[in-house]
Short mmCIF file of N, CA and C in Angstrom, two decimals:
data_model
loop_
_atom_site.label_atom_id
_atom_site.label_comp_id
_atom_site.label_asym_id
_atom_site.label_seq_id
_atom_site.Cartn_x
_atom_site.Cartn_y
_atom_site.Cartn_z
N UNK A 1 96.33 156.23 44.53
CA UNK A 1 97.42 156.75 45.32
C UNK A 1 97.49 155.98 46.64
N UNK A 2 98.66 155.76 47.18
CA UNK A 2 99.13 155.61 48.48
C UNK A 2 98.74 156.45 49.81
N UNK A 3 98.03 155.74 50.71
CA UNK A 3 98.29 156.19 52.18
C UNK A 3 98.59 155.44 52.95
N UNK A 4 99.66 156.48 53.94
CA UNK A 4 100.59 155.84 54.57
C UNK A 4 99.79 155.96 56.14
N UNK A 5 99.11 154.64 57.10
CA UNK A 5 98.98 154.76 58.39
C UNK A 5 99.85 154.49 59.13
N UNK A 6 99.25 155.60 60.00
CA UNK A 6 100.50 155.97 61.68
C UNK A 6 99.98 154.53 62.34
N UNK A 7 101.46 154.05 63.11
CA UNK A 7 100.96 152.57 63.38
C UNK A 7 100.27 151.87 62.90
N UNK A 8 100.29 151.63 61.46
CA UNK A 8 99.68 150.65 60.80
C UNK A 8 100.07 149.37 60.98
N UNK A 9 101.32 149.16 61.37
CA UNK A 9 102.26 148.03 61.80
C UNK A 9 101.70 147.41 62.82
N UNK A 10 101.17 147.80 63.53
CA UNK A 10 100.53 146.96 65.13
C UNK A 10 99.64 146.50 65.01
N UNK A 11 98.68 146.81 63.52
CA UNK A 11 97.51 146.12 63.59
C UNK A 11 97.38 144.69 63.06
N UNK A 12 96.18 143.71 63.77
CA UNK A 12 96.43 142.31 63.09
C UNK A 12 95.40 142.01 62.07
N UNK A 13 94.95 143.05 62.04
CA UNK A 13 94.20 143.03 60.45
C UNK A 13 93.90 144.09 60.04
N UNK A 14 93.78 144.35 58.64
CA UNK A 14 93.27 145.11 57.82
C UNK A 14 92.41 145.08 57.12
N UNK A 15 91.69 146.80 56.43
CA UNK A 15 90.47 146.79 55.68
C UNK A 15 90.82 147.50 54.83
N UNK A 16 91.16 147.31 53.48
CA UNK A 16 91.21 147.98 52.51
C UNK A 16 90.42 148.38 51.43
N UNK A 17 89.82 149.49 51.30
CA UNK A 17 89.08 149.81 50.12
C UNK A 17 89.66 150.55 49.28
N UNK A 18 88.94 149.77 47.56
CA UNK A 18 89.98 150.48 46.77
C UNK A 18 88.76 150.49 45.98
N UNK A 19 89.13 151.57 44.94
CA UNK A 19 88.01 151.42 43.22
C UNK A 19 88.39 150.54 42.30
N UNK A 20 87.41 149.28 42.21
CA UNK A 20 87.34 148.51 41.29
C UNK A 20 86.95 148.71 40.19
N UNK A 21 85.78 149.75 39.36
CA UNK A 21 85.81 149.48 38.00
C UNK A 21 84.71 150.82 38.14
N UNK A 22 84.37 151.04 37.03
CA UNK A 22 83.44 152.25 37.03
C UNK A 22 81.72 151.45 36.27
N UNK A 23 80.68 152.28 36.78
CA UNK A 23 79.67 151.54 36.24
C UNK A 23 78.56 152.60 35.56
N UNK A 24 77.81 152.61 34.65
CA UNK A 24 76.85 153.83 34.50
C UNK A 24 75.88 153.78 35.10
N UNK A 25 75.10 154.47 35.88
CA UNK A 25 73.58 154.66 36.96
C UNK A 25 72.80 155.49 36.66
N UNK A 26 71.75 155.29 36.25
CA UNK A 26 70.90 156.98 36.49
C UNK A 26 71.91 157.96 35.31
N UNK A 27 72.50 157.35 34.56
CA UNK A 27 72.96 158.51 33.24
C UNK A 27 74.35 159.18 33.97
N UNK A 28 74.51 158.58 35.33
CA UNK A 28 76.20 158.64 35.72
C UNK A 28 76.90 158.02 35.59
N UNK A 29 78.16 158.50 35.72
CA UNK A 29 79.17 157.27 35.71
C UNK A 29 79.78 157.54 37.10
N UNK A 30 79.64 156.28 37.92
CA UNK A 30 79.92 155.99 39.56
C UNK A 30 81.21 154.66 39.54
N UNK A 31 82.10 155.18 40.76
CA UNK A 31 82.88 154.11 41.15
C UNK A 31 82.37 152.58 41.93
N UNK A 32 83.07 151.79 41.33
CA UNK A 32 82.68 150.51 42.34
C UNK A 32 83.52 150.71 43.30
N UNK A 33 83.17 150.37 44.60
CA UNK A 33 84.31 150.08 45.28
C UNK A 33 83.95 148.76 46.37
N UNK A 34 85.30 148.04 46.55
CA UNK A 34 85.06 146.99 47.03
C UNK A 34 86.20 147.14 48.31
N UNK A 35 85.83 145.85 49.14
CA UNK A 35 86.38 146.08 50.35
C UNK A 35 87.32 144.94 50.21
N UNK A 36 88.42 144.48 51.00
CA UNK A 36 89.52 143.35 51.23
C UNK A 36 90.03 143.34 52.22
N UNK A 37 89.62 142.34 52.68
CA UNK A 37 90.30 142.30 54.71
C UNK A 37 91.42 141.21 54.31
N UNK A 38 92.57 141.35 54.94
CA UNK A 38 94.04 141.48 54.77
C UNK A 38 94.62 140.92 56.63
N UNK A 39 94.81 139.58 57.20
CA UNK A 39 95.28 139.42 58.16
C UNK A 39 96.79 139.27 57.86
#
């Protein structure tokens, strides 16, 4: 899903984290998540 930041527009960079893929651990199943900086 989408979120929308208040003055997100003014900033000169960004950090976006999103879920990349799912993995099994310890007999769980856990999200990857990775980061993407965005100038």
């Amino acid at each position: 899903s989408k979120i929308f930041i208040t003055n997100g527009k003014e900033a000169d960079v960004y950090v976006i984290f999103a879920v990349t893929g799912m993995i099994e651990k310890r007999g769980k199943m856990m999200k990857e998540i990775s980061a993407f900086i965005v100038e």
